[in-house]
CSV table of C-alpha atoms in Angstrom, one decimal:
chain,number,residue,atom,x,y,z
L,1,MET,CA,88.6,76.1,-50.8
L,2,ALA,CA,85.0,76.8,-51.8
L,3,ASP,CA,83.5,74.6,-49.1
L,4,GLU,CA,85.8,75.8,-46.2
L,5,ARG,CA,83.8,76.4,-43.1
L,6,GLU,CA,84.1,77.6,-39.6
L,7,ILE,CA,83.4,74.6,-37.3
L,8,LEU,CA,82.3,75.3,-33.8
L,9,THR,CA,82.2,72.2,-31.6
L,10,TYR,CA,80.6,72.1,-28.2
L,11,ASP,CA,84.1,72.1,-26.6
L,12,LEU,CA,85.1,75.2,-28.6
L,13,PHE,CA,81.8,76.8,-27.6
L,14,GLY,CA,82.8,76.4,-23.9
L,15,THR,CA,86.1,78.1,-24.7
L,16,ALA,CA,84.3,80.9,-26.6
L,17,VAL,CA,82.0,81.6,-23.6
L,18,ARG,CA,84.8,81.8,-21.2
L,19,ASP,CA,86.9,84.0,-23.5
L,20,LEU,CA,84.1,86.4,-24.1
L,21,ALA,CA,83.3,86.6,-20.4
L,22,GLN,CA,87.0,87.3,-19.8
L,23,GLN,CA,86.8,90.2,-22.3
L,24,VAL,CA,83.8,91.6,-20.5
L,25,VAL,CA,85.7,91.4,-17.1
L,26,ASP,CA,88.8,92.9,-18.6
L,27,SER,CA,86.9,95.8,-20.0
L,28,GLY,CA,85.5,96.6,-16.5
L,29,TYR,CA,81.9,96.3,-17.7
L,30,GLU,CA,79.6,94.9,-15.1
L,31,PRO,CA,76.2,93.9,-16.6
L,32,ASP,CA,73.1,93.8,-14.5
L,33,LEU,CA,71.3,91.7,-17.1
L,34,VAL,CA,72.2,89.4,-20.0
L,35,LEU,CA,69.7,89.7,-22.8
L,36,SER,CA,70.0,86.7,-25.2
L,37,ILE,CA,68.7,86.8,-28.8
L,38,ALA,CA,66.8,83.5,-29.4
L,39,ARG,CA,67.6,81.0,-30.6
L,40,GLY,CA,71.3,81.2,-31.3
L,41,GLY,CA,72.2,83.5,-28.4
L,42,LEU,CA,70.4,81.4,-25.7
L,43,GLY,CA,73.4,79.1,-24.9
L,44,LEU,CA,75.8,82.0,-24.9
L,45,GLY,CA,73.6,84.1,-22.6
L,46,MET,CA,73.4,81.3,-20.1
L,47,GLY,CA,77.1,80.7,-20.2
L,48,LEU,CA,77.9,84.4,-19.8
L,49,GLY,CA,75.4,84.6,-17.0
L,50,TYR,CA,77.2,81.9,-15.0
L,51,ALA,CA,80.7,83.2,-15.9
L,52,LEU,CA,79.9,86.8,-15.0
L,53,ASP,CA,77.7,85.8,-11.9
L,54,VAL,CA,74.7,87.5,-13.4
L,55,LYS,CA,71.5,85.8,-12.5
L,56,ASN,CA,69.2,88.3,-14.2
L,57,LEU,CA,68.8,86.7,-17.7
L,58,SER,CA,66.2,87.5,-20.3
L,59,ALA,CA,65.6,86.7,-24.0
L,60,VAL,CA,64.1,88.3,-27.1
L,61,ASN,CA,63.1,86.6,-30.3
L,62,VAL,CA,63.8,88.4,-33.5
L,63,GLU,CA,62.7,87.1,-36.9
L,64,PHE,CA,63.3,88.1,-40.5
L,65,TYR,CA,60.7,85.6,-41.8
L,66,THR,CA,56.9,86.1,-41.9
L,67,GLY,CA,56.2,82.7,-43.6
L,68,VAL,CA,57.6,80.1,-45.9
L,69,ASP,CA,60.1,81.9,-48.2
L,70,GLU,CA,58.8,85.3,-47.2
L,71,ARG,CA,61.5,87.6,-45.8
L,72,LEU,CA,61.0,91.0,-44.3
L,73,ASP,CA,63.3,93.9,-45.2
L,74,VAL,CA,63.9,94.5,-41.5
L,75,PRO,CA,63.7,92.1,-38.6
L,76,ILE,CA,61.0,92.4,-36.0
L,77,MET,CA,61.0,91.5,-32.3
L,78,LEU,CA,58.3,89.0,-31.5
L,79,PRO,CA,56.4,88.9,-28.2
L,80,PRO,CA,57.0,88.5,-25.4
L,81,THR,CA,59.6,91.2,-25.2
L,82,PRO,CA,61.1,92.4,-21.9
L,83,GLN,CA,59.1,95.2,-20.3
L,84,ALA,CA,60.9,98.6,-20.8
L,85,VAL,CA,60.3,99.3,-17.1
L,86,ASP,CA,62.2,96.1,-16.1
L,87,LEU,CA,65.2,97.3,-18.2
L,88,SER,CA,65.2,100.9,-16.9
L,89,GLY,CA,68.6,102.0,-15.7
L,90,LEU,CA,70.3,98.6,-16.2
L,91,ARG,CA,73.6,97.8,-17.7
L,92,VAL,CA,72.7,95.2,-20.3
L,93,LEU,CA,74.9,92.7,-22.2
L,94,ILE,CA,73.2,91.5,-25.4
L,95,ALA,CA,74.3,88.0,-26.5
L,96,ASP,CA,74.0,86.3,-29.9
L,97,ASP,CA,75.8,83.6,-31.7
L,98,VAL,CA,76.8,85.6,-34.8
L,99,ALA,CA,76.6,89.1,-36.1
L,100,ASP,CA,76.1,88.3,-39.8
L,101,SER,CA,74.2,91.2,-41.4
L,102,GLY,CA,74.0,92.7,-37.9
L,103,ARG,CA,70.4,93.7,-38.4
L,104,THR,CA,69.2,91.6,-35.5
L,105,LEU,CA,71.7,93.1,-33.1
L,106,GLU,CA,70.8,96.5,-34.4
L,107,ILE,CA,67.1,96.2,-33.7
L,108,VAL,CA,67.8,94.8,-30.2
L,109,GLN,CA,70.2,97.7,-29.5
L,110,GLU,CA,67.6,100.2,-30.7
L,111,PHE,CA,65.0,98.6,-28.4
L,112,CYS,CA,67.3,98.9,-25.4
L,113,ALA,CA,68.7,102.3,-26.2
L,114,ASP,CA,65.8,104.4,-24.8
L,115,HIS,CA,65.5,102.4,-21.6
L,116,VAL,CA,68.8,101.1,-20.3
L,117,ALA,CA,71.8,102.8,-18.8
L,118,GLU,CA,74.2,101.1,-21.2
L,119,ALA,CA,74.0,98.2,-23.6
L,120,ARG,CA,76.9,96.3,-25.0
L,121,THR,CA,77.0,93.3,-27.3
L,122,ALA,CA,78.8,90.0,-27.2
L,123,VAL,CA,78.9,87.5,-30.1
L,124,ILE,CA,80.8,84.3,-30.8
L,125,TYR,CA,81.3,85.2,-34.5
L,126,GLU,CA,81.3,88.5,-36.4
L,127,LYS,CA,81.1,88.7,-40.2
L,128,PRO,CA,83.0,91.5,-42.0
L,129,HIS,CA,79.8,93.0,-43.6
L,130,THR,CA,77.9,93.4,-40.3
L,131,VAL,CA,76.2,96.8,-39.7
L,132,VAL,CA,76.9,96.5,-36.0
L,133,ARG,CA,80.4,96.0,-34.6
L,134,ALA,CA,80.0,94.0,-31.4
L,135,ASP,CA,81.8,95.1,-28.2
L,136,TYR,CA,83.0,91.6,-27.5
L,137,VAL,CA,83.8,89.1,-30.3
L,138,TRP,CA,85.4,85.7,-30.0
L,139,ARG,CA,86.3,85.2,-33.7
L,140,ARG,CA,85.8,87.2,-36.9
L,141,THR,CA,85.2,85.2,-40.1
L,142,ASP,CA,83.7,85.5,-43.6
L,143,LEU,CA,83.2,81.7,-43.8
L,144,TRP,CA,79.9,79.8,-43.4
L,145,ILE,CA,79.6,78.7,-39.7
L,146,ASN,CA,78.6,75.2,-38.6
L,147,PHE,CA,77.2,75.6,-35.1
L,148,PRO,CA,77.0,72.4,-33.0
L,149,TRP,CA,73.3,72.9,-32.2
L,150,SER,CA,72.3,73.3,-35.9
L,151,SER,CA,74.7,71.1,-37.8
L,152,GLU,CA,72.5,68.1,-37.5
L,153,PRO,CA,68.9,68.2,-38.8
L,154,PRO,CA,66.1,68.3,-36.2
L,155,LEU,CA,64.8,65.0,-34.8
L,156,VAL,CA,61.3,66.2,-35.7
L,157,ASP,CA,60.0,67.9,-38.7
L,158,ARG,CA,57.3,70.3,-37.3
L,159,ARG,CA,55.9,71.1,-40.7
L,160,GLY,CA,55.4,67.5,-41.7
L,161,GLY,CA,55.6,65.8,-38.3
L,162,ARG,CA,58.1,63.2,-39.5
L,163,ALA,CA,60.9,62.0,-37.2
L,164,HIS,CA,64.4,61.9,-38.6
């Protein structure tokens, strides 16, 4: 079917978080910090933090866009970014909702590589064409994904200020 989609509900999201956390536990990896990629990875990072009893949580914002319909060739990390000294020697678990192209995960891994003891990645979904294979994956799909937090339009249009 042309319009077949992967549908993630909030209930399934809870299942995904626990399943990913169990994969981390089963692998023996004990992260000191969960680093979420905003916006999609924020909920996963919080859930993994609780499930793995990691209170040290941080976030990075990575964007491909510079303006309306202007796309960069490579993503950039936007400030504020975690200080390298704060990451020094830590075992980091990078969390995101999906590894689509994988470029976002790639830039965050590169940022961490020179500073941390070890960095591993956890994603809810992984697409077959990603350039980064995540260490922990809940599901692999080539379908369009409807996430529960972005399936409905925003209540406010920040560009035009109109409520929906």
